[in-house]
Coordinates of C-alpha atoms in Angstrom, one line a residue:
X1 CA -36.7 2.8 81.4
X2 CA -33.0 3.1 81.9
X3 CA -31.2 5.2 79.4
X4 CA -28.6 3.4 77.4
X5 CA -25.3 5.2 77.3
X6 CA -22.3 2.9 77.7
X7 CA -22.4 1.3 74.3
X8 CA -22.7 4.8 72.9
X9 CA -19.3 5.6 74.6
X10 CA -17.8 2.6 72.8
X11 CA -19.0 3.9 69.4
X12 CA -18.0 7.4 70.2
X13 CA -14.5 6.1 70.9
X14 CA -14.5 4.3 67.6
X15 CA -15.4 7.5 65.8
X16 CA -12.8 9.5 67.6
X17 CA -10.0 6.9 67.1
X18 CA -9.5 7.7 63.4
X19 CA -10.0 11.5 63.6
X20 CA -7.1 13.8 63.0
X21 CA -7.1 16.9 65.1
X22 CA -5.5 20.0 64.0
X23 CA -5.3 23.6 65.0
X24 CA -5.0 26.4 62.6
X25 CA -3.2 29.7 63.2
X26 CA -5.6 32.4 64.3
X27 CA -5.2 36.0 63.5
X28 CA -6.6 39.0 65.3
X29 CA -6.6 42.4 63.7
X30 CA -6.2 45.6 65.7
X31 CA -6.8 48.8 63.8
X32 CA -4.8 51.8 64.9
X33 CA -6.6 55.0 65.4
X34 CA -5.6 57.3 62.6
X35 CA -6.6 60.4 64.5
X36 CA -4.4 59.5 67.5
X37 CA -1.5 58.1 65.5
X38 CA -1.5 60.9 62.9
X39 CA -0.9 58.3 60.3
X40 CA -2.3 59.1 56.9
X41 CA -3.7 55.6 56.5
X42 CA -4.9 53.3 59.2
X43 CA -3.0 50.0 59.2
X44 CA -4.0 46.6 60.4
X45 CA -1.7 45.0 62.9
X46 CA -2.0 41.3 62.5
X47 CA -1.1 39.3 65.6
X48 CA -0.5 35.6 64.9
X49 CA -1.0 33.4 67.9
X50 CA 1.2 30.5 68.6
X51 CA -0.3 27.2 67.5
X52 CA -2.5 25.8 70.3
X53 CA -1.4 22.7 72.0
X54 CA -3.4 19.8 70.7
X55 CA -4.2 17.3 73.5
X56 CA -3.1 13.8 72.9
X57 CA -5.9 11.5 71.7
X58 CA -7.0 9.0 74.3
X59 CA -6.1 5.6 73.0
X60 CA -9.0 3.3 72.7
X61 CA -8.7 0.8 75.6
X62 CA -7.7 -2.7 74.5
X63 CA -10.2 -5.2 75.7
X64 CA -7.6 -8.1 75.5
X65 CA -5.7 -6.5 78.3
X66 CA -8.7 -7.1 80.7
X67 CA -8.8 -10.8 80.0
X68 CA -7.5 -13.5 82.3
X69 CA -5.7 -15.8 79.8
X70 CA -5.9 -19.5 80.5
X71 CA -4.5 -22.5 78.7
X72 CA -7.3 -25.0 78.0
X73 CA -4.9 -27.6 76.6
X74 CA -6.3 -27.9 73.1
X75 CA -9.9 -28.4 74.3
X76 CA -12.7 -28.2 71.8
X77 CA -14.7 -25.0 71.6
X78 CA -17.9 -25.8 69.6
X79 CA -20.1 -23.0 68.3
X80 CA -23.5 -23.0 66.5
X81 CA -25.5 -20.0 65.2
X82 CA -28.6 -19.3 63.3
X83 CA -28.2 -19.1 59.5
X84 CA -31.0 -16.6 59.0
X85 CA -30.0 -13.8 56.7
X86 CA -26.4 -15.1 56.7
X87 CA -26.0 -14.2 60.4
X88 CA -23.8 -17.3 60.8
X89 CA -20.9 -15.0 59.8
X90 CA -20.7 -14.1 63.5
X91 CA -18.7 -17.3 64.2
X92 CA -18.3 -19.2 60.9
X93 CA -15.1 -18.3 59.0
X94 CA -13.1 -21.3 57.9
X95 CA -10.4 -19.4 55.9
X96 CA -9.5 -16.0 54.6
X97 CA -11.7 -15.2 51.6
X98 CA -11.3 -11.5 51.0
X99 CA -14.8 -10.8 52.3
X100 CA -14.3 -8.1 55.0
X101 CA -16.6 -9.5 57.7
X102 CA -15.5 -13.1 57.1
X103 CA -11.8 -12.2 57.4
X104 CA -12.4 -10.2 60.6
X105 CA -14.2 -13.1 62.2
X106 CA -11.5 -15.5 61.0
X107 CA -8.8 -13.3 62.6
X108 CA -10.7 -13.1 65.9
X109 CA -11.2 -16.8 66.0
X110 CA -7.6 -17.4 65.3
X111 CA -6.6 -15.1 68.1
X112 CA -8.9 -16.7 70.6
X113 CA -7.6 -20.1 69.6
X114 CA -4.0 -19.0 70.1
X115 CA -4.5 -17.2 73.4
X116 CA -6.6 -20.0 75.1
X117 CA -5.2 -23.0 73.3
X118 CA -8.6 -24.2 72.1
X119 CA -9.8 -26.0 68.9
X120 CA -12.6 -23.9 67.5
X121 CA -15.4 -25.3 65.2
X122 CA -18.6 -23.7 64.0
X123 CA -21.9 -24.9 62.6
X124 CA -25.1 -23.3 61.5
X125 CA -28.8 -24.2 61.5
X126 CA -32.2 -22.4 61.9
X127 CA -33.0 -20.7 65.2
X128 CA -35.9 -23.1 65.9
X129 CA -33.5 -26.0 65.9
X130 CA -31.1 -24.2 68.2
X131 CA -33.8 -23.4 70.7
X132 CA -35.0 -27.0 70.7
X133 CA -31.4 -28.2 71.1
X134 CA -30.8 -25.9 74.1
X135 CA -34.0 -27.0 75.7
X136 CA -33.1 -30.7 75.2
X137 CA -29.6 -30.1 76.6
X138 CA -31.1 -28.4 79.6
X139 CA -33.4 -31.2 80.3
X140 CA -30.7 -33.9 79.8
X141 CA -28.1 -32.1 81.8
X142 CA -25.8 -31.8 78.8
X143 CA -24.3 -29.3 76.4
X144 CA -24.0 -30.0 72.7
X145 CA -22.0 -26.8 72.2
X146 CA -20.1 -24.2 74.2
X147 CA -21.6 -21.2 72.3
X148 CA -25.2 -21.0 71.1
X149 CA -26.4 -18.0 69.1
X150 CA -30.2 -17.8 68.7
X151 CA -32.5 -14.8 68.7
X152 CA -35.3 -13.2 70.8
X153 CA -37.5 -16.3 70.3
X154 CA -35.4 -18.0 73.0
X155 CA -36.9 -15.8 75.7
X156 CA -39.7 -18.3 76.7
X157 CA -36.9 -20.8 77.5
X158 CA -35.5 -18.4 79.9
X159 CA -38.7 -17.8 81.8
X160 CA -39.3 -21.6 81.5
X161 CA -36.2 -22.4 83.4
X162 CA -34.0 -23.7 80.6
X163 CA -31.4 -20.9 80.4
X164 CA -28.6 -19.8 82.6
X165 CA -28.6 -16.3 84.1
X166 CA -25.7 -14.3 82.7
X167 CA -25.3 -12.6 86.0
X168 CA -24.3 -16.0 87.5
X169 CA -21.9 -17.0 84.8
X170 CA -18.3 -16.7 86.0
X171 CA -16.0 -14.9 83.8
X172 CA -18.6 -12.7 82.1
X173 CA -18.5 -9.0 83.0
X174 CA -21.8 -7.5 81.8
X175 CA -20.6 -4.0 82.7
X176 CA -18.0 -4.0 80.0
X177 CA -18.7 -2.1 76.8
X178 CA -18.5 -5.2 74.6
X179 CA -21.8 -6.3 76.1
X180 CA -24.6 -4.1 74.8
X181 CA -25.5 -1.9 77.7
X182 CA -28.8 -0.9 76.1
X183 CA -29.9 -4.5 76.0
X184 CA -28.5 -5.3 79.5
X185 CA -30.5 -2.4 81.0
X186 CA -33.8 -3.2 79.2
X187 CA -33.7 -7.0 79.3
X188 CA -32.7 -7.6 82.9
X189 CA -35.9 -8.6 84.7
X190 CA -35.9 -9.3 88.4
X191 CA -32.1 -9.7 88.3
X192 CA -32.2 -12.1 85.4
X193 CA -30.6 -11.8 82.0
X194 CA -31.1 -14.9 79.8
X195 CA -30.1 -13.5 76.4
X196 CA -27.1 -11.3 75.8
X197 CA -26.0 -9.1 72.9
X198 CA -22.7 -7.5 72.2
X199 CA -19.7 -7.3 70.0
X200 CA -19.6 -11.1 70.0
X201 CA -22.3 -10.9 67.3
X202 CA -21.1 -8.3 64.8
X203 CA -24.0 -8.9 62.5
X204 CA -26.4 -7.9 65.3
X205 CA -25.3 -4.3 64.5
X206 CA -26.4 -4.9 61.0
X207 CA -30.0 -5.6 62.1
X208 CA -30.4 -1.9 62.8
X209 CA -33.3 -0.3 60.9
X210 CA -32.8 2.8 58.7
X211 CA -34.3 4.7 55.8
X212 CA -32.6 5.2 52.4
X213 CA -33.4 7.9 49.8
X214 CA -32.7 7.8 46.0
X215 CA -30.4 10.7 45.2
X216 CA -31.1 10.6 41.5
X217 CA -34.8 11.1 42.0
X218 CA -34.1 13.9 44.4
X219 CA -31.8 15.6 41.8
X220 CA -34.3 15.1 39.0
X221 CA -37.0 16.9 41.0
X222 CA -34.8 19.6 42.4
X223 CA -35.2 18.3 46.0
X224 CA -32.6 19.0 48.7
X225 CA -31.1 16.0 50.4
X226 CA -32.4 15.9 54.0
X227 CA -28.9 15.6 55.5
X228 CA -28.9 18.8 57.4
X229 CA -32.0 17.9 59.3
X230 CA -30.8 14.4 59.9
X231 CA -27.4 15.6 61.3
X232 CA -29.1 18.4 63.3
X233 CA -31.5 16.0 64.9
X234 CA -34.5 17.7 63.2
X235 CA -35.4 14.9 60.7
X236 CA -39.1 14.4 61.6
X237 CA -42.3 12.9 60.2
X238 CA -43.6 16.2 59.1
X239 CA -40.4 16.9 57.1
X240 CA -40.5 13.4 55.6
X241 CA -44.2 13.9 54.7
X242 CA -43.4 17.1 52.8
X243 CA -40.9 15.2 50.6
X244 CA -43.0 12.1 50.1
X245 CA -46.4 13.6 49.4
X246 CA -47.5 13.3 45.8
X247 CA -44.5 11.2 44.7
X248 CA -46.2 7.9 43.9
X249 CA -46.8 8.1 40.2
X250 CA -48.6 6.0 37.5
X251 CA -45.6 5.8 35.1
X252 CA -47.2 3.9 32.3
X253 CA -50.5 5.8 32.4
X254 CA -52.7 2.7 32.7
X255 CA -54.7 4.3 35.5
X256 CA -53.5 1.9 38.2
X257 CA -50.6 1.9 40.6
X258 CA -48.8 -1.4 40.3
X259 CA -45.7 -2.6 42.1
X260 CA -44.1 -3.9 39.0
X261 CA -44.5 -0.8 36.9
X262 CA -44.8 2.4 38.8
X263 CA -43.0 5.0 41.0
X264 CA -43.5 5.1 44.8
X265 CA -43.0 7.5 47.6
X266 CA -41.5 4.7 49.8
X267 CA -41.1 1.0 49.5
X268 CA -40.7 -1.4 52.5
X269 CA -41.4 -4.8 53.9
X270 CA -44.2 -5.5 56.3
X271 CA -42.1 -5.2 59.4
X272 CA -40.9 -1.6 58.7
X273 CA -43.9 0.1 60.3
X274 CA -42.6 -1.3 63.6
X275 CA -39.3 0.5 62.9
X276 CA -41.2 3.7 62.2
X277 CA -43.1 3.3 65.5
X278 CA -40.0 3.0 67.6
X279 CA -38.2 5.7 65.6
X280 CA -41.0 8.0 66.7
X281 CA -40.4 7.3 70.3
X282 CA -42.7 4.4 70.8
X283 CA -41.9 2.4 73.9
X284 CA -44.4 0.3 75.9
X285 CA -42.7 -0.9 79.0
X286 CA -40.8 0.1 82.1
X287 CA -39.8 -1.4 85.5
X288 CA -41.5 -1.1 88.9
X289 CA -39.5 -0.9 92.1
X290 CA -39.4 -4.7 92.4
X291 CA -37.9 -5.1 88.9
X292 CA -41.1 -6.3 87.3
X293 CA -42.0 -5.3 83.8
X294 CA -45.1 -3.1 83.6
X295 CA -46.9 -1.6 80.6
X296 CA -46.4 2.0 79.8
X297 CA -49.4 2.9 77.7
X298 CA -49.9 6.4 76.5
X299 CA -52.8 5.9 74.2
X300 CA -52.9 9.5 73.0
X301 CA -49.2 9.3 72.0
X302 CA -49.9 5.9 70.4
X303 CA -52.7 7.4 68.3
X304 CA -50.5 10.4 67.3
X305 CA -47.6 8.2 66.2
X306 CA -50.0 5.8 64.2
X307 CA -51.6 8.7 62.4
X308 CA -48.1 9.8 61.2
X309 CA -47.2 6.3 60.1
X310 CA -50.6 5.9 58.4
X311 CA -50.0 9.2 56.5
X312 CA -46.5 8.0 55.5
X313 CA -47.6 4.7 54.1
X314 CA -51.3 4.8 53.2
X315 CA -51.6 8.5 52.7
X316 CA -48.8 8.6 50.1
X317 CA -49.8 5.3 48.5
X318 CA -46.4 3.8 49.4
X319 CA -45.4 0.2 48.4
X320 CA -46.0 -1.4 51.8
X321 CA -45.1 -5.0 50.8
X322 CA -46.7 -7.9 52.6
X323 CA -46.5 -10.5 49.8
X324 CA -43.0 -10.8 48.5
X325 CA -40.1 -9.8 50.8
X326 CA -37.4 -9.4 48.1
X327 CA -39.7 -7.4 45.8
X328 CA -40.1 -4.6 48.4
X329 CA -36.3 -3.8 48.0
X330 CA -36.2 -4.6 44.2
X331 CA -38.5 -1.6 43.7
X332 CA -35.8 0.7 45.2
X333 CA -33.0 -1.1 43.5
X334 CA -34.7 -0.4 40.1
X335 CA -34.9 3.3 41.0
X336 CA -38.7 3.3 41.4
X337 CA -39.0 4.7 45.0
X338 CA -37.8 7.9 46.6
X339 CA -37.4 6.2 50.0
X340 CA -36.8 2.7 51.3
X341 CA -37.2 1.2 54.8
X342 CA -34.5 -1.4 55.4
X343 CA -31.8 -2.8 57.7
X344 CA -28.1 -2.4 57.2
X345 CA -27.7 -6.1 56.5
X346 CA -30.4 -6.0 53.8
X347 CA -28.6 -3.1 52.0
X348 CA -25.8 -5.5 51.3
X349 CA -28.1 -8.4 50.6
X350 CA -30.6 -6.8 48.2
X351 CA -29.0 -3.6 46.9
X352 CA -25.5 -4.7 46.2
X353 CA -25.9 -4.2 42.5
X354 CA -27.9 -1.0 42.6
X355 CA -26.8 1.5 40.0
X356 CA -28.5 4.6 41.4
X357 CA -26.9 6.6 44.2
X358 CA -28.6 6.6 47.6
X359 CA -28.1 8.2 51.0
X360 CA -28.8 6.9 54.5
X361 CA -31.2 8.5 57.0
X362 CA -32.3 7.6 60.5
X363 CA -36.0 6.8 60.8
X364 CA -37.8 10.1 61.5
X365 CA -38.5 11.4 65.0
X366 CA -42.1 12.2 66.0
X367 CA -41.2 15.9 66.2
X368 CA -38.2 18.0 67.1
X369 CA -38.8 17.8 70.8
X370 CA -38.0 14.1 70.8
X371 CA -34.7 13.8 72.6
X372 CA -32.8 11.5 70.2
X373 CA -33.3 9.2 67.3
X374 CA -34.5 5.7 68.3
X375 CA -33.3 2.8 66.2
X376 CA -35.4 -0.3 66.1
X377 CA -33.3 -3.5 66.2
X378 CA -34.7 -6.5 64.4
X379 CA -35.7 -9.2 66.9
X380 CA -34.0 -11.7 64.7
X381 CA -30.6 -10.3 65.6
X382 CA -28.2 -12.9 67.1
X383 CA -28.3 -13.4 70.9
X384 CA -26.2 -15.6 73.1
X385 CA -27.9 -18.2 75.2
X386 CA -26.5 -20.8 77.6
X387 CA -28.4 -23.9 78.8
X388 CA -29.3 -24.0 82.5
X389 CA -27.4 -27.4 82.5
X390 CA -24.1 -25.7 81.6
X391 CA -21.6 -28.4 82.6
X392 CA -18.5 -26.2 82.9
X393 CA -19.5 -22.6 83.7
X394 CA -15.9 -21.4 84.1
X395 CA -15.0 -22.6 80.6
X396 CA -18.1 -21.3 79.0
X397 CA -18.0 -17.9 80.7
X398 CA -14.3 -17.4 80.2
X399 CA -14.6 -18.1 76.5
X400 CA -17.8 -16.0 76.0
X401 CA -15.9 -13.0 77.6
X402 CA -12.9 -13.6 75.4
X403 CA -15.0 -13.9 72.2
X404 CA -16.9 -10.6 73.0
X405 CA -13.8 -8.7 74.2
X406 CA -11.7 -9.7 71.2
X407 CA -14.5 -8.9 68.9
X408 CA -14.5 -5.4 70.4
X409 CA -10.8 -5.2 69.6
X410 CA -10.6 -6.9 66.3
X411 CA -14.0 -6.6 64.6
X412 CA -16.1 -3.7 65.8
X413 CA -13.8 -0.9 64.8
X414 CA -13.6 -2.2 61.3
X415 CA -17.2 -3.2 61.2
X416 CA -18.2 0.4 61.9
X417 CA -15.9 1.4 59.0
X418 CA -17.5 -1.3 56.8
X419 CA -20.9 0.1 57.5
X420 CA -19.8 3.7 57.0
X421 CA -17.5 3.4 54.1
X422 CA -18.6 0.7 51.7
X423 CA -20.0 1.4 48.3
X424 CA -23.4 1.2 49.8
X425 CA -22.9 4.3 51.9
X426 CA -21.8 6.7 49.3
X427 CA -21.0 10.0 50.9
X428 CA -19.5 11.4 54.1
X429 CA -23.0 12.5 55.4
X430 CA -24.3 9.0 55.2
X431 CA -21.2 7.7 57.0
X432 CA -21.9 10.0 59.9
X433 CA -25.6 9.2 59.9
X434 CA -24.8 5.4 60.0
X435 CA -22.9 6.0 63.2
X436 CA -25.7 8.0 64.7
X437 CA -28.2 5.2 63.9
X438 CA -26.0 2.6 65.6
X439 CA -25.6 4.8 68.7
X440 CA -29.3 5.0 69.3
X441 CA -30.6 1.4 69.3
X442 CA -33.8 0.6 71.3
X443 CA -34.7 -2.6 73.1
X444 CA -38.3 -2.3 74.3
X445 CA -38.7 -4.9 77.0
X446 CA -42.3 -5.7 76.1
X447 CA -41.5 -6.1 72.4
X448 CA -38.5 -8.3 73.1
X449 CA -40.6 -10.5 75.2
X450 CA -43.2 -10.7 72.5
X451 CA -46.1 -9.0 74.4
X452 CA -47.3 -7.8 71.1
X453 CA -48.3 -4.2 72.0
X454 CA -46.3 -2.8 69.2
X455 CA -48.2 -4.9 66.7
X456 CA -51.1 -2.6 66.8
X457 CA -49.5 -0.6 64.0
X458 CA -49.1 -3.6 61.6
X459 CA -52.6 -5.0 62.6
X460 CA -54.4 -1.7 61.9
X461 CA -52.5 -1.0 58.7
X462 CA -53.5 -4.4 57.3
X463 CA -57.1 -3.1 57.1
X464 CA -56.2 0.5 56.6
X465 CA -58.0 1.2 59.9
X466 CA -57.3 4.2 62.2
X467 CA -59.2 3.0 65.2
X468 CA -56.3 2.7 67.7
X469 CA -58.6 3.2 70.7
X470 CA -60.7 0.2 69.9
X471 CA -57.6 -2.0 69.4
X472 CA -56.2 -0.9 72.7
X473 CA -59.5 -1.5 74.5
X474 CA -59.8 -4.9 73.0
X475 CA -56.2 -6.0 73.8
X476 CA -55.0 -4.2 76.9
X477 CA -56.4 -6.8 79.3
X478 CA -54.6 -9.6 77.3
X479 CA -51.3 -7.7 77.3
X480 CA -51.4 -7.2 81.0
X481 CA -52.3 -10.9 81.7
X482 CA -49.4 -12.0 79.5
X483 CA -47.1 -9.6 81.3
X484 CA -48.3 -10.9 84.7
X485 CA -47.4 -14.4 83.6
X486 CA -44.0 -13.3 82.4
X487 CA -43.3 -11.7 85.8
X488 CA -44.6 -14.7 87.6
X489 CA -42.3 -17.0 85.6
X490 CA -39.3 -14.8 86.4
X491 CA -40.3 -14.9 90.1
X492 CA -40.5 -18.7 90.0
X493 CA -37.1 -18.9 88.5
X494 CA -35.7 -16.9 91.4
X495 CA -37.5 -19.2 93.9
X496 CA -36.0 -22.3 92.2
X497 CA -32.6 -21.3 90.8

């Protein structure tokens, strides 16, 4: 699987841009030899060096300078996005409201409108309606909008021949850092990319999964915050387990552990085990020489990762919530969990009024030999799609590039600051860790195409089973057949462009 580096360069540049560099005077001490000098007391000769020359900071490149500006004569630019978890904020901002992300989006839209002389309008609906609309447009040879933002559920439309290949869309430069290079590398199959992610969708960054910890509970129990391990790349399952073991407590003494009453090692929603799986280095696909997706199944590793997830959730009697989504976070908000599995976006949604202090951590590595943290990205994150019937590819492509590039200039730097500096991220260590998490996002091709291999964790946890081998033996044939159909559909698209 191709390593994803270019987007990391973007974020590193963002982190560097606001950093002040300074050099301090240095001193070297040379002691004179009393015996040689004959002096009664040895003296220290302090040599102060001249201040080192500080190299000038490299200015963050301005994406707007790469654009070919065109006057579209007041033409309409119609946009629609999914309203799931308020992700319509990517495009919908009718006026300045004082809300940071809304105002950033409003400013970007205004700049795009000014540069290209277009009339921008935005709507929202559920992703299912958007997918159906794009399919209908493709069949009718029409376009209801110039920009559609859906999510990973649109992939079958790509392989079904309803979506435009981004590599063929004029004006879109997928090598630019404002298109997520991680996603481009992992989601390009046989030369086709049907869904694109990048700065055009600021809330997509917010779908990154992370772990929170309650500082007050740590303080009350004399526990050291795990920041040093997190920042050193040594935050692992074993270290998490040491902190979480024995923490679930029957607070009211009724002899039962109840979600409404008691204290938990960790609280999370039902999809969080998938984040733990990818955090521990789970990845189930790669490409062969022909560009086909093939399964990469290391059953021994899959068993080892699952055992650690099982210990973290079942072994510590965590609140692994499968019934009420909001309640999984309410437990943490009320100060009744040491740890919480969550996405950045849900921090703002569910923990806005939390009175207890908390810190941010990456999801733990499998062990210290794991090269880097691996951030699972929710499949519900916004993705751009274009109907195969696109009636004006130059206009659509030009405007997509402009929206993404100007988001890179006008939203992403401040969005990183928003993630790292709001009241929700309450200390410098968490700020740095937020940036580490965003730099290490993972797009497993099999998962993003819904092959379902990663679901073994959720499936087995639902029955508290540890029989990974049987699950793989039962499903591997189905997974491979599904993947064969996927590759065949991509091939048919190439035969009938």
